[in-house]
Amino acid sequence: MSGPAASKPQVSSRSVVLDAIRAAGTISRVGLIRATGFTAPTISTLVRKLINEDLVVETGHAKSTGGKRRVLLQLNHASRYAVGVHLDHGVITYALTNLGGTVVARISRPGAGAQEPAVVVARIATEIAALIDGVGVERDRILGVGLVFPGPVNATRGMGGPPDVGLAPAMRQWNGFPLGAALEQVTALPVALDNDATAAASGEHWTGGFGTATSAAALYMGTGIGAGLVVNGSTYRGPSGNVGELGHVCVSADGPRCWCGARGCVEALAGPAAVVAAARSEPATARAVGFTPGVRRPSVVADFAAISRAARRGEPHALALLERSARHVGVAARTLANLMDLEVLVLTGPSLATAGSVYLPIVRHELRACFARGTHTVDVRLSRSAATASAIGAAALVLESELVPPGHGPRPPEQVPGRRVRLTESAG
Amino acid sequence: MSGPAASKPQVSSRSVVLDAIRAAGTISRVGLIRATGFTAPTISTLVRKLINEDLVVETGHAKSTGGKRRVLLQLNHASRYAVGVHLDHGVITYALTNLGGTVVARISRPGAGAQEPAVVVARIATEIAALIDGVGVERDRILGVGLVFPGPVNATRGMGGPPDVGLAPAMRQWNGFPLGAALEQVTALPVALDNDATAAASGEHWTGGFGTATSAAALYMGTGIGAGLVVNGSTYRGPSGNVGELGHVCVSADGPRCWCGARGCVEALAGPAAVVAAARSEPATARAVGFTPGVRRPSVVADFAAISRAARRGEPHALALLERSARHVGVAARTLANLMDLEVLVLTGPSLATAGSVYLPIVRHELRACFARGTHTVDVRLSRSAATASAIGAAALVLESELVPPGHGPRPPEQVPGRRVRLTESAG
């Protein structure tokens, strides 16, 4: 009989204290003793170090409760920054956040398209430099870059699994390219990698989009469909970083063949690419949407946005297409909710940034029939930052490695490598 | 910006040490210092207490490594016992395990059927007494009773959510009955509650059925279909105890209406009740299986077992029915694997105890088309104790409350209440 493995109660006390300060907003040393369970001398030493590193500042006094008024501590938000990059076929989105996770700048640039990976990576480095310089942040205050993309991170810190298996068709040329190492070389910054749907969940989590839910998901639609999961209050990645493959939930056992090899996947039936193909194949819809035969937009996301605009201005064919897709997506979301006991589902990603108002009521309706044994409902919301949630989540990857205690929820699949002296290492 | 909440690094050092001893089998005090990170005086004090409580014994010496030979410690397996009860419509299964989780006795008795809950509870108390007396274990060595059943645990420590919502039709009379309190009263033992599919996963976990997988599931078939989940190496219950509702995964968006209200649920299409109904409605199959019009077996599980026996002796109609069901179940399992990044799936529960050999190759085949981005396969296995996994998992509920450190994975939804002095409390 084996049972669960023994655990080692080893956590980085420094991260625990940083995380407690971050979560509290402002807190006294006595408050930290209560919040962490550490002794007064330990807290005193750790706080002194964090102040010396400029990560924490003293910020006035708490109200007197009879004795000496206590000095309050808070994170020095402007002391460090993180860059988040969301690399996709149709668009590359950038976010710069401070140590507290507040977005201080965001930009969008043309997507990877069919360009050579090395060319795209060189451009990303230039665009990151422009992002940082644009707000006048000093280079040595940048903790690192979080880079997220469709599909999984592989062992060579690139995109995708075995050739032609792990990646959606639009990203196939990235297979085998050592993305992490290449971007580290041109930026001279440590790079952390993750997939875009999981990053979207991280982004929602850090920006409060899930509220107090401990079981939540980001339903992500960009070129394809995916989901990022929050389990026990932490972003969950699974043993191989491949949880939340919502696009490959089967909603029709005898449905059409998907590019993944299975039948009836919701992405094959109802994903943005399927919706765009259907719109192109129906002359009335194609005309109403403004699709010209032979003329293509740069990406599925751009085509899908055109359909969304047509639907929003009341064009019935476009609306009917999106509603049909939304019903299938809603069925897949119900399956996810039933399996994960979801409390909150946030609709996000670039395609839901344009079509969210059509999908929201239909997904909500499908989730009313959600099971959860009648004990609770699932709160379905539109993301407040659907177009940039993944880029924010990418920056959060970097912040998590600095702020969240090891063992407090699963770690990101890729640690920020030690290419320069890291704060955690210099703390002693 | 809120982000993840601050954690408190508070764990019960006693549970950590007990768990480390359990996981190691035998271990020295020096080994415990290494395994737990505690200081030598802490380990010395904790071990002395555990020996005084008879929970741990010294058991010879480790091989010399040059210095003094170290005394080895191990759990005193026979010092405490736990009772597991799996209550179902068709059968009630009992398991008695020692502190190490080894099953020392198991029995099956007639199911709850249509009997009054109070009558069934009185019978369960008598049957527990017979189980304990049968192996001559003293009553004060019983830690408590784990009781598991279809559907969720509600706020009154009974079965099911709001009336007529949470429970499958066969268990409706249990809605509103205060099961936990009633069984505690008649047994004078603390009672912990959980649902049967989750307990099946716990049972597999404790008996090593998942190997070293950290992401795994028990696909449970009894009267209905469910799943118990292992996430990050621990049984996962979700915020309302309703994860793993595999029976309500939609495999056909336009399929038949399920008792839960939705369409196309795999349980409605392919669950044991649907298979039995199909066999009854086809005269040739009904004859081959031995169904006599007007004569019913006591339960769906018993009817399904008759179909399984016919299929195993090569009866083509029965085999075709099970194979059709297995394909649908396999599609739902693929969805679960894609969403949870499963490494291992174990087929278990009373209906798979009889039909597992038919389902195994078909579910395996469906999971070959599993996505996981081509990075790994899913190992599909038959449970070594499909008929009793839930009862073993019920006993594990009690052992977990004794042995597994708080915060090491999610806690059971129901703590064993303090109706008598508990070991954790008497340890000081």
XYZ file of C-alpha atoms in Angstrom, chain A residues 1-11 16 19-24 34-38 97-98 100-103 150-153 160-162 165-168 203 205-209 211 214-215 225 227 229-234 236-246 248-254 259-265 328 331-332 334-343 369 371-376 392 399-400 404-405 408-410, chain B residues 1-11 16 19-24 34-38 97-98 100-103 150-153 160-162 165-168 203 205-209 211 214-215 225 227 229-234 236-246 248-254 259-265 328 331-332 334-343 369 371-376 392 399-400 404-405 408-410:
220
model
C 0.000 0.000 0.000
C 1.577 3.282 -1.010
C -0.904 6.138 -0.534
C -0.022 9.804 -0.846
C 3.681 10.623 -0.615
C 5.109 12.312 2.448
C 5.375 16.059 2.123
C 8.219 18.285 3.196
C 7.033 21.413 4.953
C 9.680 23.545 3.269
C 8.585 26.903 1.923
C 5.625 33.765 2.116
C 2.979 37.203 -0.669
C 1.375 38.092 2.672
C 2.271 41.773 2.179
C 0.975 41.717 -1.387
C -2.300 40.021 -0.411
C -2.890 42.381 2.527
C -0.196 36.531 12.676
C -0.591 35.990 8.927
C 2.486 33.810 8.466
C 2.948 32.070 11.814
C 6.629 33.112 11.807
C 2.989 45.351 -15.174
C 4.522 46.606 -11.963
C 1.753 44.689 -7.732
C 0.450 43.382 -11.050
C -1.038 46.662 -12.238
C -0.784 47.072 -16.017
C -1.068 28.503 -28.391
C -0.159 24.963 -27.441
C 2.180 23.492 -24.904
C 5.724 24.257 -23.833
C 4.460 22.067 -29.336
C 4.970 18.362 -28.828
C 6.155 15.861 -31.422
C 0.972 16.647 -33.331
C 0.938 19.331 -30.690
C 0.354 22.498 -32.687
C -2.654 23.941 -34.436
C -4.340 37.014 -15.943
C -6.768 35.425 -11.394
C -4.290 38.272 -10.837
C -6.691 40.982 -11.950
C -9.487 39.688 -9.700
C -11.723 38.428 -12.531
C -13.462 37.043 -7.425
C -11.331 28.656 -5.736
C -12.548 26.625 -8.764
C -10.644 27.244 -28.238
C -9.431 26.823 -21.214
C -8.080 26.317 -14.976
C -7.925 27.511 -11.394
C -8.004 24.640 -8.892
C -7.844 25.158 -5.129
C -7.310 28.849 -5.795
C -4.181 28.415 -7.960
C -3.454 24.504 -12.548
C -1.248 23.229 -15.370
C -1.324 19.444 -15.000
C 1.597 17.049 -15.169
C 2.461 17.849 -18.807
C 1.089 21.405 -18.986
C -1.856 20.230 -21.091
C -4.929 20.687 -18.915
C -7.989 22.525 -20.176
C -8.031 21.320 -23.791
C -11.601 22.552 -24.061
C -11.076 19.008 -27.989
C -14.097 18.221 -25.823
C -16.337 15.999 -27.939
C -19.850 17.427 -28.218
C -20.993 15.106 -31.002
C -19.554 11.593 -31.058
C -20.305 11.261 -34.805
C -7.199 18.360 -36.943
C -6.252 16.580 -33.682
C -7.472 13.264 -35.084
C -10.645 12.792 -33.031
C -14.269 13.341 -34.094
C -16.802 15.930 -32.956
C -14.391 18.250 -31.094
C -21.806 24.202 -28.962
C -22.337 22.558 -24.155
C -18.569 22.095 -23.851
C -21.227 22.730 -19.231
C -19.094 19.594 -19.456
C -16.135 21.505 -18.017
C -18.313 22.889 -15.200
C -19.674 19.412 -14.387
C -16.220 17.864 -14.261
C -14.521 20.683 -12.338
C -17.331 21.885 -10.031
C -16.759 25.392 -11.417
C -17.920 28.441 -9.503
C -28.739 23.255 -17.053
C -25.507 19.861 -12.839
C -23.334 20.528 -9.761
C -26.129 18.519 -8.099
C -28.209 21.665 -7.780
C -25.966 22.943 -4.988
C -24.761 26.106 -6.701
C -1.240 40.062 -18.440
C 5.593 37.963 -10.810
C 4.502 34.552 -9.465
C 4.136 33.279 -4.655
C 5.599 30.808 -2.139
C 1.481 27.300 -2.614
C -0.349 25.831 -5.558
C 1.414 24.358 -8.576
C -5.706 43.764 -8.138
C -6.218 40.867 -5.754
C -4.302 37.808 -6.971
C -3.891 34.605 -4.972
C -4.543 34.900 -1.247
C -1.675 34.750 1.229
C -1.072 31.303 2.655
C -0.303 30.384 6.218
C 2.499 27.846 6.458
C 0.819 26.064 9.358
C 0.835 22.280 9.248
C 3.619 15.345 8.941
C 2.656 10.606 7.160
C 6.421 10.470 6.616
C 6.634 7.215 8.604
C 3.687 5.761 6.690
C 5.106 6.749 3.311
C 8.583 5.379 4.155
C 15.761 14.692 6.552
C 12.263 13.865 5.289
C 10.420 16.522 7.279
C 12.949 19.313 7.752
C 12.165 19.361 11.497
C -8.695 -1.509 7.173
C -5.848 -1.168 9.633
C -1.647 1.212 7.248
C -4.667 0.965 4.959
C -4.514 -2.816 4.481
C -7.962 -4.373 4.146
C -24.066 8.213 -4.823
C -24.377 11.979 -5.005
C -23.083 14.767 -2.867
C -22.905 15.393 0.853
C -28.205 15.221 -2.107
C -28.844 18.865 -2.814
C -32.241 20.566 -3.050
C -32.292 17.837 -7.925
C -29.159 16.282 -6.548
C -30.014 12.597 -6.383
C -30.388 9.890 -8.978
C -9.425 3.833 -2.541
C -4.949 6.157 -4.444
C -4.410 4.433 -1.094
C -4.038 0.976 -2.604
C -1.509 2.168 -5.189
C -3.804 1.766 -8.218
C 1.051 4.293 -9.333
C -0.186 12.995 -9.903
C -3.149 13.489 -12.293
C -21.498 6.855 -14.025
C -15.474 9.929 -11.704
C -10.254 12.855 -9.454
C -6.680 13.014 -8.236
C -5.109 16.441 -8.798
C -1.551 17.279 -7.747
C -1.351 13.855 -6.133
C -4.359 14.329 -3.816
C -9.825 16.511 -5.347
C -13.387 17.300 -4.273
C -14.009 20.811 -5.556
C -15.636 23.681 -3.704
C -19.020 21.951 -3.333
C -17.868 18.319 -3.428
C -19.269 17.903 -6.947
C -16.269 17.428 -9.214
C -16.057 14.525 -11.649
C -19.695 14.398 -12.795
C -18.598 12.256 -15.716
C -23.273 14.273 -17.188
C -20.638 14.904 -19.825
C -22.508 15.615 -23.048
C -21.392 13.302 -25.849
C -24.236 14.151 -28.220
C -25.623 17.693 -28.113
C -28.935 16.536 -29.628
C -32.835 12.861 -15.534
C -30.547 15.811 -14.656
C -32.366 18.024 -17.170
C -29.678 18.287 -19.868
C -29.475 16.486 -23.230
C -27.024 13.877 -24.449
C -25.389 13.031 -21.087
C -19.756 6.420 -25.489
C -15.589 9.397 -25.619
C -16.531 10.912 -22.241
C -11.335 11.192 -23.599
C -12.992 14.521 -22.749
C -12.001 14.050 -19.099
C -8.429 13.177 -20.100
C -8.199 16.233 -22.386
C -9.474 18.588 -19.710
C -7.454 17.139 -16.804
C -4.200 16.086 -18.552
C -4.722 12.592 -17.087
C -1.824 10.182 -16.756
C -7.051 9.534 -29.888
C -4.985 14.858 -27.300
C -2.566 15.884 -24.488
C -0.777 17.529 -27.436
C 0.939 14.232 -28.224
C 3.201 14.588 -25.191
C 2.087 11.457 -23.341
C -11.837 1.062 0.868
C -7.297 7.320 7.900
C -6.628 10.551 5.987
C -2.397 13.209 6.143
C -1.104 16.654 7.130
C -1.288 18.586 2.067
C -3.842 18.486 -0.696
C -7.521 19.262 -0.193
